[in-house]
């Protein structure tokens, strides 16, 4: 959306200082004040109000959903055309489905994780609506996304007070506004007097008002009002910066500064290191050579998982930098493709280690999430390889959409039921449940797994201290 405020031209008279420019705010920019004040009120009086000690994340979900729903309406009103694009509608729908999950599943870890994932998705939505970077310079999406978090909420705080001041215009042409304010000022003491008399005349109204005033503490209301104002300022600044004060998006391709020969040398060294690593992995994971006596396969499966993922992330960054800044030449393409292949080898090694660990100990949420993420990274490698041959592919936007869709697939699953089936299947192979696994199934899984546990032949081992019905 284009800028909706109007700035009159400077008027300069001979021998006089120039007249300061006056910013005029549109009705929409004024209406956004109401939305941001509602956001502040939800945070100050619902999230942190008296009696708002939510017992679980699911108890907190309605208030959290109300907050982000008001924000989404405000943002879509400010950007009506771009908010109707398919990508933007998909991201909004993804956030709504994650809220719906709270009504379906009670799995604790993912419920807590969604509290962070939902605003991350909504920031993707805001950046997608506000900016359209070309494929030759799509790395801007990363900086624009970070700008949305760390710059936009603070860059236009002054506009909040400007829009607030525009509700009370001054000047010779505002006689009607002055008359309205004067009328309200004169009527206020009369209204207070009449209200007091009516309250005295109605016992029910007086009762409820006295209860309200007894629960009202000036020491608690002032911090909440300040918090409400702070939230309103930050969100108004964000909405204004992402709608009417957006930075320009560069269209020119990145400057090709790297010589292909230097890139080939650097990639060759990396690939040599990965070749040695691959030889060790093939030897130990295929059983051609046994592990050292001090190391079990479960320890081998766990050790180095985070390091392998870190190396994979470094390879993605190296791929992006080399692809964007290397001078045009077909020579680096096979080396970059080999780098992606080496990254796939690292991920497959980490994936196989994780499978070994799951076979030994069964599924938990801390094993499902890495498994899910590694499968996404393998898909990302495929799209990165396509980017080598399709330069116009917007890889970053595509990967962001795939990541959100893949997370929705994860959220659609009854994870605690899957974990329960995995542990029960492992117990069936071993001839029974250990007390530790029985307590895990009974106390650490949510009610989502209860149906699986009650239908299991091992039910009596799980509920070992519960008398059967009829006793």
Phi, psi and omega in degrees: 000140180284167179297136185252000177266160182239131178246109180297153179292156178293137176250120182239124176258155182297125178077008181239154177291149179297144179286130181299143178290144180245126179274129180253127182263139180284164176302322179297318179294331175283321179296329179298335175302317181297317180297315182290327176292326174295319176302314178297322180293321179298316180294312188286322188250349176252307180294316186241017179283171178294135181081012182258032178280088182291134183285322182226171177296324179295328176293326182280339187304317180300316178294323178294318179295320179299319180299308184287335175293317177297318177300314183298320177297316180298315182294319180291327175294324179285334182229065189294322184287311184288335179289345179268002178291150183304317181297319180292319178296323178297316182293321176296319179295323178298315178297320179295321179294326177293326174292322179298331181300329179298332180277346185256313186240153180244010183305124194290311187295314180289330175298318177290320180297324181295334177300329177269326184292322183299309176296330176297319178291320180293330174291321173302318178299316180296316180293320179296322179288323188275331190227154178218086182278142178288162181296331182285351181214042186283352174300343176300333181301326180293313179292324179292325177294316177294323177299323178299328180275319194249351181240309186303322180292348184242343189290332187234034178299325178299332179293332177299312181288328176296316178294323178295318178293332180291345176287344181235071184293152177233159178132172184295331184275006186247041181295325179294318179297319178295322180295320179296314180296321179294320179296317178296320181295320180289325184279341185301309180296326178294318179296320179297317180296314180297317180298320179297318179294320179294322179295320178294331182278344183241111184294323181294314179297319179297323180297310183291325178294319179296321178296320179295316182291328178293327180275354183268120180245125180297327180292335179264332184283325183294314176300324180290321177296320177294319176296321177299315179295320180296314179298318179298317180298313184294318182285326175295318177300317180297311181298319180293316182293325182276353182243312187245353181224048181281143174288156180290142176265127182283139180256341184288141178298162177296148178288124182282097187256343185266134175282136181303325181296318178294321178296318179298319179297315180296315180293326178298319178296316178299317182294327177295319177297316180294329178295318177296316179300317181298322180298317179295316181299317181296323182292313185278322184285337178267355177084006177295331176227138180284159176287158173304152185299330183278358188234123176269166180293329177293318176295321178295325180292321184281319188295133173085002182298312181296322179295320179297318178294323178296318178296321177298319178296319177299320179295322177298317180295317179298320177299313182297317181293314181296320181292325184277326191247000179275139179299151184301120179191141178284347186297316183288345186299313177299324179293320178294322177295322177294324177297318176296321177296319178296322177296320177298322178297317177300315182292320178295323176297313178296323179295318180294321176300318181293322177297319176302317181293320179294321178297326182280325189233356180085178183275145165221170180295329179287350174257333178291316183297314175298322178299315178299316184291321180293325176295323175296317181297323177296320176295322178297324177297322179296315180293325177295322177296322177296324180300328179299329184253350176232081186300335182279357178292127178275087190294317185294315178297320180296314181295324177297316179294319179295320179298316179296315180297320180294324177292324176297322176298317177298317183291337180284347183272147172276087190294320181294326176293321177296318179297317180297317178298321180295315181293320180292322178295320178295321179293323179296323178293326184267358176093004177158166180273140168282160179298325180296314180292324178298316178294324177298314181294323186278320190253333187260344175267153182279180179295348177299332183268359188297320180299318179296318182292320182289333180273352185283143173297341180267019183303319183292334177283335179280311180259059187290339181253018179249126181289140178298156180296138179100347179278000000 
